Coordinates of C-alpha atoms and ligand atoms in Angstrom, one line a residue:
M1 CA 0.0 0.0 0.0
L2 CA 1.0 3.6 -0.6
R3 CA 0.5 4.5 3.0
T4 CA 1.1 3.1 6.5
H5 CA -1.8 4.9 8.2
N6 CA -4.8 7.0 7.2
C7 CA -5.3 10.6 8.0
G8 CA -7.7 10.1 10.9
E9 CA -6.0 7.6 13.1
L10 CA -2.7 8.9 14.6
R11 CA -2.7 9.8 18.3
L12 CA -0.3 10.6 21.1
E13 CA 0.6 6.9 21.5
D14 CA 2.0 7.0 17.9
I15 CA 4.6 9.6 18.7
G16 CA 8.0 8.8 17.3
K17 CA 6.7 6.5 14.5
E18 CA 7.9 7.0 11.0
V19 CA 4.7 7.0 8.9
T20 CA 3.5 7.5 5.3
L21 CA 0.2 9.2 4.7
C22 CA -1.7 9.8 1.5
G23 CA -4.5 12.3 0.9
W24 CA -5.6 15.6 -0.5
V25 CA -4.4 19.1 0.6
Q26 CA -7.3 20.6 2.5
R27 CA -5.5 23.9 3.2
S28 CA -2.0 25.2 3.9
R29 CA -0.9 28.0 6.1
D30 CA 2.5 29.7 5.6
L31 CA 3.7 31.3 8.8
G32 CA 7.1 32.3 7.5
G33 CA 9.4 30.0 9.6
M34 CA 6.8 27.2 9.5
T35 CA 4.4 25.9 6.9
F36 CA 1.4 23.8 7.9
V37 CA -0.6 21.6 5.5
D38 CA -3.8 19.8 6.5
L39 CA -3.9 16.5 4.7
R40 CA -7.4 14.9 4.2
D41 CA -8.8 11.5 3.4
R42 CA -12.0 9.7 4.1
Y43 CA -10.9 9.1 7.7
G44 CA -10.0 12.6 8.8
L45 CA -7.4 15.3 8.7
T46 CA -3.8 15.3 9.8
Q47 CA -1.5 18.3 10.2
L48 CA 1.8 18.2 8.3
A49 CA 4.5 20.5 9.6
F50 CA 7.4 21.9 7.5
N51 CA 10.2 23.8 9.1
M52 CA 12.1 26.4 7.1
E53 CA 15.2 26.2 9.4
T54 CA 15.6 22.5 9.4
N55 CA 14.5 21.6 5.9
A56 CA 14.2 24.7 3.6
P57 CA 13.9 22.9 0.3
L58 CA 10.9 20.8 1.5
C59 CA 9.3 23.7 3.2
K60 CA 9.5 25.6 -0.1
Q61 CA 8.0 22.7 -1.9
A62 CA 5.1 22.6 0.6
R63 CA 4.4 26.3 0.0
E64 CA 3.8 25.6 -3.6
L65 CA 1.1 22.9 -3.0
G66 CA -2.3 23.9 -4.2
R67 CA -5.7 22.9 -2.7
E68 CA -6.7 19.3 -3.5
F69 CA -3.3 18.2 -4.7
V70 CA -2.9 14.5 -4.0
L71 CA 0.1 13.7 -1.9
Q72 CA 2.1 10.9 -0.4
V73 CA 4.0 12.2 2.6
K74 CA 6.6 10.6 4.7
G75 CA 7.5 11.9 8.2
R76 CA 7.7 11.4 11.9
V77 CA 4.7 11.7 14.3
T78 CA 5.4 14.4 17.0
E79 CA 3.5 16.0 19.8
R80 CA 2.0 19.3 18.9
S81 CA 2.9 22.3 21.0
N82 CA -0.4 24.0 20.0
K83 CA -3.0 21.2 20.4
N84 CA -6.3 21.3 18.6
P85 CA -9.0 19.6 20.8
K86 CA -11.6 19.8 18.0
M87 CA -9.6 17.4 15.8
P88 CA -9.3 13.7 16.8
T89 CA -5.7 13.9 15.5
G90 CA -5.2 17.4 17.1
D91 CA -2.6 16.2 19.6
I92 CA 0.0 15.3 17.0
E93 CA 1.5 16.5 13.7
I94 CA 3.8 15.0 11.2
I95 CA 7.2 16.5 10.7
A96 CA 7.5 15.8 7.0
T97 CA 10.7 14.5 5.5
E98 CA 9.5 13.8 2.0
I99 CA 6.6 14.8 -0.3
K100 CA 5.6 13.1 -3.4
I101 CA 2.9 14.8 -5.5
L102 CA 0.8 11.9 -6.8
N103 CA -1.4 14.3 -8.7
E104 CA -2.0 18.0 -9.2
A105 CA -5.4 19.5 -9.0
Q106 CA -7.0 22.6 -10.5
T107 CA -8.5 25.0 -8.0
P108 CA -11.9 23.4 -7.3
P109 CA -15.0 25.3 -8.3
F110 CA -16.2 25.5 -4.7
T111 CA -14.5 25.1 -1.3
I112 CA -14.5 21.6 0.0
E113 CA -15.3 22.3 3.6
E114 CA -18.2 22.1 6.0
E115 CA -19.5 25.5 5.0
T116 CA -19.2 25.5 1.2
D117 CA -19.7 28.3 -1.2
G118 CA -21.0 26.0 -3.9
G119 CA -24.7 26.3 -4.7
D120 CA -26.8 23.2 -5.3
E121 CA -26.3 22.9 -9.1
L122 CA -22.6 23.5 -8.9
R123 CA -22.1 20.9 -6.3
M124 CA -24.3 18.4 -8.3
K125 CA -22.2 19.1 -11.4
Y126 CA -19.0 18.3 -9.5
R127 CA -20.6 15.7 -7.2
Y128 CA -17.3 13.8 -6.9
L129 CA -15.8 16.9 -5.2
D130 CA -18.9 17.4 -3.1
I131 CA -18.5 13.8 -1.9
R132 CA -15.1 14.8 -0.5
R133 CA -17.0 17.0 2.0
D134 CA -17.4 15.5 5.4
M135 CA -21.2 16.0 5.4
V136 CA -21.8 14.1 2.2
R137 CA -19.4 11.4 3.1
K138 CA -21.0 10.9 6.5
N139 CA -24.4 10.6 4.8
L140 CA -23.1 7.9 2.5
E141 CA -21.6 6.1 5.5
L142 CA -25.0 6.3 7.3
R143 CA -26.6 4.8 4.2
H144 CA -24.1 2.0 4.1
K145 CA -24.8 1.3 7.8
M146 CA -28.5 1.3 7.3
A147 CA -28.2 -1.2 4.4
L148 CA -25.8 -3.4 6.3
E149 CA -28.0 -3.5 9.4
T150 CA -31.1 -4.1 7.3
R151 CA -29.4 -7.1 5.7
K152 CA -28.2 -8.4 9.0
F153 CA -31.6 -8.2 10.7
L154 CA -33.6 -9.6 7.8
S155 CA -31.2 -12.5 7.1
E156 CA -31.4 -13.4 10.8
Q157 CA -35.1 -13.6 10.4
Q158 CA -34.8 -16.0 7.5
F159 CA -35.4 -13.5 4.7
L160 CA -33.6 -14.3 1.5
E161 CA -32.3 -11.4 -0.7
V162 CA -33.3 -12.2 -4.2
E163 CA -32.8 -10.0 -7.3
T164 CA -35.7 -9.4 -9.5
P165 CA -35.5 -8.2 -13.1
V166 CA -35.0 -4.5 -14.2
L167 CA -36.4 -4.9 -17.7
I168 CA -40.0 -5.8 -17.2
K169 CA -43.5 -5.2 -18.7
S170 CA -45.3 -1.9 -18.7
T171 CA -48.6 -1.9 -16.9
P172 CA -51.2 0.9 -17.0
E173 CA -51.7 1.0 -13.2
G174 CA -49.8 3.1 -10.8
A175 CA -47.4 5.9 -11.8
R176 CA -46.0 6.3 -15.3
D177 CA -43.4 3.8 -16.4
F178 CA -40.0 4.6 -17.8
L179 CA -39.7 2.7 -21.0
V180 CA -36.9 1.0 -22.8
P181 CA -37.3 0.3 -26.5
S182 CA -36.4 -3.1 -27.7
R183 CA -34.0 -3.3 -30.7
M184 CA -34.7 -7.0 -31.4
H185 CA -38.5 -6.7 -31.2
A186 CA -39.5 -3.7 -33.3
G187 CA -42.2 -1.6 -31.8
Q188 CA -42.0 -3.4 -28.4
F189 CA -40.8 -2.0 -25.1
Y190 CA -39.6 -3.0 -21.7
A191 CA -40.5 -1.0 -18.7
L192 CA -38.3 -0.3 -15.6
P193 CA -40.0 -1.5 -12.5
Q194 CA -41.9 0.9 -10.3
S195 CA -41.4 -1.8 -7.6
P196 CA -40.8 -5.5 -7.7
Q197 CA -44.4 -6.1 -6.5
T198 CA -45.6 -8.9 -8.7
F199 CA -42.2 -10.6 -8.7
K200 CA -42.1 -10.8 -4.9
Q201 CA -45.6 -12.2 -4.9
L202 CA -44.4 -14.8 -7.4
L203 CA -41.5 -15.6 -5.2
M204 CA -44.0 -16.5 -2.5
V205 CA -45.8 -18.7 -5.0
G206 CA -42.4 -20.2 -5.5
G207 CA -42.3 -21.1 -1.8
L208 CA -39.4 -18.8 -0.8
D209 CA -41.4 -17.9 2.2
R210 CA -39.5 -14.7 3.1
Y211 CA -37.9 -12.4 0.6
F212 CA -36.3 -9.0 0.7
Q213 CA -34.3 -6.8 -1.6
I214 CA -32.7 -3.4 -1.4
V215 CA -33.7 -2.4 -4.8
K216 CA -33.9 0.5 -7.3
C217 CA -37.3 1.5 -8.4
F218 CA -38.3 3.9 -11.2
R219 CA -41.3 6.2 -11.5
D220 CA -41.8 8.7 -14.2
E221 CA -43.8 11.1 -12.2
D222 CA -44.0 14.9 -12.4
L223 CA -41.2 15.9 -10.2
R224 CA -41.9 17.5 -6.9
A225 CA -39.2 18.8 -4.6
D226 CA -37.4 15.9 -3.0
R227 CA -38.7 13.2 -5.4
Q228 CA -36.2 11.2 -7.5
P229 CA -37.1 9.4 -10.7
E230 CA -35.0 6.5 -9.4
F231 CA -35.0 5.7 -5.7
T232 CA -34.3 2.7 -3.5
Q233 CA -36.7 0.5 -1.6
I234 CA -36.2 -2.1 1.1
D235 CA -38.7 -4.4 -0.4
C236 CA -40.1 -7.4 1.6
E237 CA -42.6 -10.2 1.4
M238 CA -43.7 -13.0 3.7
S239 CA -45.9 -16.1 3.4
F240 CA -48.4 -17.5 5.9
V241 CA -48.8 -14.4 7.9
T242 CA -51.5 -12.1 9.2
R243 CA -51.3 -8.3 9.1
D244 CA -50.1 -8.2 12.7
D245 CA -47.3 -10.7 11.9
V246 CA -46.0 -8.3 9.2
L247 CA -46.3 -5.2 11.4
E248 CA -44.5 -6.9 14.3
T249 CA -41.7 -8.2 12.1
F250 CA -41.0 -4.7 10.7
E251 CA -41.4 -3.0 14.0
G252 CA -38.5 -5.3 14.8
L253 CA -36.5 -4.1 11.8
A254 CA -37.2 -0.5 12.8
R255 CA -36.2 -1.1 16.4
H256 CA -33.0 -2.8 15.2
L257 CA -32.1 0.2 13.0
F258 CA -32.9 2.7 15.6
K259 CA -30.6 0.9 18.0
A260 CA -27.8 0.0 15.6
V261 CA -27.7 3.3 13.7
K262 CA -29.0 5.9 16.1
G263 CA -28.3 4.2 19.4
I264 CA -31.9 4.7 20.5
E265 CA -33.7 2.0 22.4
N266 CA -37.3 1.6 23.6
I267 CA -39.0 2.7 20.4
S268 CA -42.6 1.8 20.5
F269 CA -45.2 1.8 17.7
D270 CA -48.8 3.2 17.9
R271 CA -51.5 2.0 15.5
M272 CA -54.2 4.2 14.1
S273 CA -56.8 3.6 11.5
Y274 CA -56.8 5.8 8.4
A275 CA -60.3 7.0 9.4
D276 CA -58.9 8.3 12.8
A277 CA -55.8 9.7 11.3
M278 CA -58.0 11.8 9.0
K279 CA -60.5 12.8 11.7
Y280 CA -57.9 13.8 14.3
Y281 CA -54.9 14.9 12.3
G282 CA -56.3 15.6 8.8
S283 CA -53.5 13.5 7.3
D284 CA -52.8 9.9 6.5
K285 CA -49.3 10.4 7.9
P286 CA -49.7 12.3 11.1
D287 CA -46.8 13.7 13.0
T288 CA -47.5 12.3 16.5
R289 CA -44.6 13.8 18.2
F290 CA -47.2 16.3 19.6
G291 CA -50.9 16.2 20.4
M292 CA -53.0 19.1 19.2
R293 CA -55.6 16.7 17.9
F294 CA -58.7 18.1 16.1
T295 CA -61.9 18.6 18.0
E296 CA -65.0 18.6 15.9
L297 CA -67.4 21.3 16.9
N298 CA -70.4 20.7 14.6
E299 CA -72.8 20.1 17.6
L300 CA -71.6 23.2 19.5
A301 CA -71.0 25.7 16.8
K302 CA -73.5 25.1 14.0
N303 CA -77.0 26.5 13.7
K304 CA -76.3 29.4 16.1
G305 CA -76.7 32.0 13.4
F306 CA -73.1 32.3 12.1
Q307 CA -73.5 31.7 8.4
V308 CA -70.0 30.4 7.7
F309 CA -70.4 27.6 10.3
D310 CA -74.0 26.9 9.4
K311 CA -73.1 26.3 5.7
A312 CA -70.1 24.2 6.6
E313 CA -70.0 20.4 6.5
L314 CA -67.4 20.4 9.2
V315 CA -66.4 22.9 11.9
A316 CA -63.2 21.7 13.7
G317 CA -60.4 23.2 15.7
I318 CA -57.1 22.8 17.4
C319 CA -55.9 24.2 20.8
A320 CA -52.6 26.0 20.7
E321 CA -51.3 25.8 24.2
G322 CA -50.2 29.1 25.8
C323 CA -50.9 31.2 22.7
A324 CA -53.8 33.3 24.0
A325 CA -51.5 36.3 24.1
Y326 CA -51.0 36.3 20.3
S327 CA -51.3 39.8 19.0
R328 CA -53.7 41.1 16.4
K329 CA -50.8 41.1 14.0
Q330 CA -49.8 37.5 14.7
L331 CA -53.4 36.4 14.2
D332 CA -53.8 38.3 11.0
A333 CA -50.5 36.7 9.8
L334 CA -51.9 33.2 10.7
T335 CA -55.1 34.0 8.8
D336 CA -53.2 35.0 5.7
W337 CA -51.2 31.8 6.1
V338 CA -54.2 29.5 6.0
R339 CA -55.6 31.5 3.1
R340 CA -52.6 30.9 0.9
P341 CA -53.6 28.7 -2.1
Q342 CA -51.4 25.8 -0.8
I343 CA -53.5 25.6 2.3
G344 CA -56.8 26.9 0.8
A345 CA -58.9 27.8 3.9
N346 CA -61.4 30.7 3.5
G347 CA -60.6 32.1 6.8
L348 CA -59.7 31.4 10.4
V349 CA -61.8 31.8 13.5
Y350 CA -59.9 32.3 16.8
V351 CA -60.9 32.2 20.4
K352 CA -58.5 33.4 23.1
Y353 CA -59.0 31.8 26.4
N354 CA -57.7 34.6 28.6
E355 CA -55.8 34.1 31.8
D356 CA -58.7 35.6 33.7
G357 CA -61.1 32.9 32.3
S358 CA -62.8 35.2 29.9
F359 CA -62.9 34.7 26.1
K360 CA -62.1 37.0 23.2
S361 CA -62.9 35.7 19.8
S362 CA -63.2 36.8 16.2
V363 CA -66.9 35.6 16.3
D364 CA -68.0 37.5 19.5
K365 CA -70.9 38.9 17.6
F366 CA -72.4 35.4 17.2
F367 CA -71.4 33.5 20.3
D368 CA -71.5 34.4 23.9
Q369 CA -69.0 33.6 26.6
E370 CA -70.9 30.5 27.7
Q371 CA -70.9 29.1 24.2
L372 CA -67.2 29.8 23.8
K373 CA -66.5 28.1 27.1
A374 CA -68.3 25.0 25.8
W375 CA -65.9 24.9 22.8
A376 CA -62.9 25.4 25.1
D377 CA -64.1 22.5 27.3
A378 CA -64.6 20.3 24.3
M379 CA -61.1 21.0 23.3
V380 CA -59.8 20.5 26.8
A381 CA -58.3 24.1 26.7
K382 CA -57.0 26.0 29.7
P383 CA -56.7 29.7 30.4
G384 CA -53.9 31.0 28.3
D385 CA -54.7 28.8 25.3
L386 CA -55.7 29.8 21.8
L387 CA -58.4 27.9 19.9
L388 CA -58.0 28.0 16.1
I389 CA -61.0 26.9 14.1
L390 CA -61.7 26.2 10.4
A391 CA -64.9 25.4 8.6
G392 CA -65.9 24.1 5.2
D393 CA -66.3 20.8 3.4
T394 CA -64.9 17.9 5.4
A395 CA -61.9 16.9 3.2
H396 CA -60.6 20.5 2.6
T397 CA -61.1 21.6 6.2
R398 CA -59.3 18.6 7.6
K399 CA -56.4 19.0 5.2
A400 CA -56.1 22.8 6.0
L401 CA -56.4 22.2 9.7
G402 CA -53.8 19.5 9.4
E403 CA -51.4 22.0 7.8
L404 CA -52.2 24.6 10.4
R405 CA -51.5 22.0 13.2
L406 CA -48.1 21.2 11.7
E407 CA -47.3 24.9 11.4
M408 CA -48.3 25.6 15.0
G409 CA -46.3 22.5 16.1
K410 CA -43.3 24.0 14.3
R411 CA -43.8 27.5 15.8
L412 CA -44.2 26.0 19.3
E413 CA -41.1 23.8 18.7
L414 CA -43.0 20.6 19.3
R415 CA -41.3 18.9 16.3
D416 CA -38.0 18.1 17.8
P417 CA -35.8 16.3 15.2
N418 CA -34.3 14.1 18.0
T419 CA -37.6 12.7 19.1
F420 CA -39.1 9.9 17.1
A421 CA -42.8 9.0 17.1
C422 CA -43.5 5.8 15.2
L423 CA -46.9 4.8 14.0
W424 CA -48.7 2.3 11.7
V425 CA -51.7 3.8 9.9
T426 CA -54.0 0.9 9.0
D427 CA -57.2 0.2 7.1
F428 CA -56.8 2.5 4.2
P429 CA -59.6 2.7 1.7
L430 CA -59.1 0.1 -1.0
L431 CA -60.2 2.3 -3.9
E432 CA -60.1 5.9 -4.9
W433 CA -62.6 7.4 -7.4
D434 CA -61.2 9.5 -10.2
E435 CA -63.5 12.1 -11.6
D436 CA -61.6 12.6 -14.8
T437 CA -61.6 9.0 -15.9
Q438 CA -64.8 8.1 -14.1
R439 CA -63.3 4.9 -12.6
Y440 CA -61.9 3.6 -9.4
Y441 CA -58.1 3.2 -8.9
A442 CA -56.5 1.1 -6.3
M443 CA -55.2 3.4 -3.6
H444 CA -52.3 1.1 -2.8
H445 CA -52.1 -1.3 -5.8
P446 CA -54.5 -3.8 -7.4
F447 CA -53.0 -6.8 -5.4
T448 CA -54.0 -5.5 -2.0
S449 CA -56.6 -7.6 -0.2
P450 CA -59.8 -5.9 1.0
L451 CA -60.5 -6.4 4.7
Q452 CA -62.4 -9.7 5.2
D453 CA -65.4 -7.9 6.7
D454 CA -65.7 -5.6 3.7
I455 CA -65.4 -8.1 0.8
D456 CA -69.2 -8.1 0.2
L457 CA -69.2 -4.3 -0.2
L458 CA -67.0 -4.8 -3.3
A459 CA -70.1 -5.6 -5.3
T460 CA -72.4 -3.0 -3.8
D461 CA -70.4 0.0 -2.6
P462 CA -66.7 -0.4 -3.7
G463 CA -65.8 3.1 -2.4
M464 CA -66.5 2.0 1.2
V465 CA -64.3 -1.1 1.1
R466 CA -61.3 -0.9 3.4
A467 CA -58.0 -2.4 2.5
N468 CA -55.8 -4.6 4.6
A469 CA -53.1 -2.1 4.0
Y470 CA -50.8 -0.2 6.2
D471 CA -48.2 2.6 6.2
M472 CA -45.3 3.1 8.6
V473 CA -45.1 6.7 9.6
I474 CA -42.3 8.3 11.6
N475 CA -42.5 11.9 12.6
G476 CA -45.1 12.6 9.9
V477 CA -43.0 11.0 7.2
E478 CA -44.3 8.0 5.3
I479 CA -41.4 5.6 5.6
G480 CA -43.0 2.6 4.1
G481 CA -46.2 0.9 3.2
G482 CA -47.6 -2.5 2.3
S483 CA -50.5 -4.8 2.5
I484 CA -51.8 -8.3 2.9
R485 CA -52.3 -9.5 -0.7
I486 CA -55.1 -11.2 -2.6
Y487 CA -54.0 -14.8 -3.2
D488 CA -57.0 -16.4 -4.7
R489 CA -57.7 -16.0 -8.4
P490 CA -61.5 -15.2 -8.3
L491 CA -61.0 -12.3 -5.8
Q492 CA -58.1 -11.0 -7.9
E493 CA -60.3 -11.2 -11.0
K494 CA -63.1 -9.4 -9.2
M495 CA -60.6 -6.7 -8.2
F496 CA -59.5 -6.1 -11.8
E497 CA -63.2 -6.0 -12.8
V498 CA -63.9 -3.2 -10.2
L499 CA -60.9 -1.4 -11.6
G500 CA -62.6 -1.4 -15.0
F501 CA -60.5 -4.2 -16.7
T502 CA -62.3 -6.6 -19.1
P503 CA -61.3 -10.2 -18.4
E504 CA -59.2 -10.1 -21.6
Q505 CA -57.4 -7.0 -20.5
A506 CA -56.8 -8.5 -17.0
Q507 CA -55.4 -11.6 -18.7
E508 CA -53.2 -9.7 -21.1
Q509 CA -51.7 -7.4 -18.4
F510 CA -51.5 -9.7 -15.4
G511 CA -52.1 -13.2 -16.8
F512 CA -48.8 -14.4 -15.4
L513 CA -50.0 -13.6 -11.9
L514 CA -53.5 -14.9 -12.3
N515 CA -52.1 -18.1 -13.8
A516 CA -49.7 -18.5 -10.9
F517 CA -52.6 -18.3 -8.5
R518 CA -53.9 -21.5 -10.1
Y519 CA -51.0 -23.4 -8.7
G520 CA -51.3 -23.1 -5.0
A521 CA -50.4 -19.5 -4.0
P522 CA -49.9 -19.2 -0.2
P523 CA -51.5 -16.4 1.8
H524 CA -48.9 -13.6 1.8
G525 CA -48.2 -10.0 2.6
G526 CA -45.4 -7.5 2.7
V527 CA -44.2 -4.0 2.8
A528 CA -41.7 -1.7 1.1
F529 CA -39.7 1.1 2.7
G530 CA -38.4 4.2 1.1
F531 CA -34.7 3.6 1.8
D532 CA -33.5 7.1 0.8
R533 CA -36.1 8.7 2.9
W534 CA -35.4 6.5 5.9
C535 CA -31.7 7.5 5.7
A536 CA -32.7 11.2 5.5
L537 CA -34.9 10.9 8.5
F538 CA -32.2 9.2 10.5
G539 CA -29.6 11.8 9.3
G540 CA -31.9 14.6 10.4
S541 CA -32.4 16.0 6.9
E542 CA -35.5 16.8 4.9
S543 CA -33.8 16.1 1.6
I544 CA -33.3 12.5 0.2
R545 CA -30.8 13.9 -2.3
D546 CA -28.2 14.3 0.4
Y547 CA -28.3 10.6 0.9
I548 CA -27.9 9.5 -2.7
A549 CA -24.4 9.5 -4.2
F550 CA -25.3 10.7 -7.6
P551 CA -28.8 12.2 -7.4
K552 CA -30.9 13.9 -10.2
N553 CA -31.9 17.5 -9.8
N554 CA -35.4 18.8 -9.3
A555 CA -36.0 18.6 -13.1
G556 CA -35.0 15.0 -13.2
R557 CA -31.6 15.7 -14.8
D558 CA -28.2 14.4 -13.9
V559 CA -26.2 17.6 -14.4
M560 CA -22.9 15.8 -13.9
I561 CA -23.2 13.3 -16.8
D562 CA -25.7 15.6 -18.5
T563 CA -28.6 13.3 -19.1
P564 CA -31.3 12.8 -20.4
S565 CA -29.5 13.4 -23.7
V566 CA -30.0 13.3 -27.4
I567 CA -29.2 10.0 -29.2
D568 CA -28.0 9.8 -32.8
T569 CA -30.2 9.0 -35.7
E570 CA -28.5 5.6 -36.3
Q571 CA -29.4 4.5 -32.7
L572 CA -32.9 5.7 -33.1
K573 CA -33.3 3.7 -36.3
E574 CA -32.0 0.6 -34.7
L575 CA -34.6 1.0 -32.0
H576 CA -37.3 1.6 -34.7
L577 CA -38.1 5.0 -33.2
K578 CA -38.9 8.3 -34.9
L579 CA -39.0 11.6 -33.1
D580 CA -41.8 14.0 -34.0
K581 CA -40.9 17.4 -35.2
Q582 CA -41.4 19.1 -31.9
A583 CA -39.0 16.8 -30.1
K584 CA -36.4 17.2 -32.8
S585 CA -36.4 21.0 -32.6
E586 CA -36.2 21.0 -28.8
Ligands
LIG601 N1 -44.8 -2.4 -3.8 C1 -45.5 -1.5 -2.9 C2 -45.0 -0.1 -3.2 O1 -44.0 0.1 -3.9 C3 -45.2 -1.9 -1.5 C4 -45.9 -3.1 -1.1 O2 -47.1 -3.3 -1.2 O3 -45.1 -4.0 -0.6 O4 -45.5 0.8 -2.7

């Protein structure tokens, strides 16, 4: 090897050793008589010292070194007179005796330090330089640890890691597919998997019993901030299990990761039905680090002469503890906030529960003190609290109040990134009605089993059927989701029928699965976790990009390799493709 030690490991006990280090020049300081160079590698920084008096030629050479030059340095480990307690190697330095420049470097386009001057795009373009920064490297180390611990835990539980194909068949359900034209089969296409869903089910038919895979998935969706067209799942499936078996197994995985990666023990999981999540939090992924649950006030607030409430389908509110002293200005700002198009409320009603027990509200004209007291009691409010109330149709009101709840949680610092509240949301609706296409879509996917109790409703009132599906939610972030699957052919056929497939279409698209179900499919269920997101959550970041070595930007481009890109006419011809005029001119 070109080195005897790395740049992060030398300590006082190594004093006197002759060592060889390799790394990059982080920075150098020329103090006249002495020149210091910080040498960096993945493991840390070590200070190199050059003395003008004892070795002038070498000191001169050190002065010429540019940032990011790659060096091999020989020298002796010595105790520093000026120790740096912030650096693990801060007690020592290397009195260099020889420098070999392994490679020169141009001045990098941004500084490779904790606080960088590189904007997002610049850092993405030179991602290999960005990766030299501590923060990015630490994120990739965390990701590695997460993957390793996931594999350890699941292997111990008898899960087999099996690879499923990347070139698969396009299906009309779910998100849009990325397509790959076939050269050998003119006019035909492969699709990249949105998930290995059907394959993992077939592995269960194949008797593998427990499968997992840390796997790339591809979805050609309109890009939102923090979505990547390719992302990674921890994909899992189990046979002969009930829902609770699945939930308990993966609570085990979560507990293991919390302990192994974050050093946190005693993680517990709540369970909440989708119906309750919507009713009390206005979201199917509630942040349960704090309370502030909704109270519905229809009984107490409607039909008392206040038009806005009387016309509303739902009147509901939250209690912001200790906020009764909010000023007029603060309340106006909050009202503007809920009126923004992203939130979409028409207005905000407030009630201040003053310290002296009296009430002051924005609807004093319509409600007397006694009525306001009844609301406060329903919301379990105390003097000093502020009630915030929205009204309108149920779905919008819940959504807006949910956003307001999160905002108040943030303002009141109730969303501590070092606290983790874990939850399963269960019993999602099986189907969603789409007005545009006038048909039902599977809310999770078409292979999800309805709840046993609701199967009869499939024929009479499909919209009311609940699914045996669940999401894992941590701190308001959906970390994963799954379901118990349909495993008998007639029910799967019925499901396709409800989704508007003719039997021929069902056979054409999913014949392989329906056929497999003829040959003894075991009851099975599973889950998939968003691996990038889980890493980001554990790393304390909102952005999954920070945890992906080479991410795409918000427009779905890789600005480093510059793709998507144009291909030449020959290649197009081979693939039997023709671009239309518009695409050509773009
Ligand atoms: N394949 C599903 C998904 O990607 C997860 C599952 O049902 O296991 O969302």
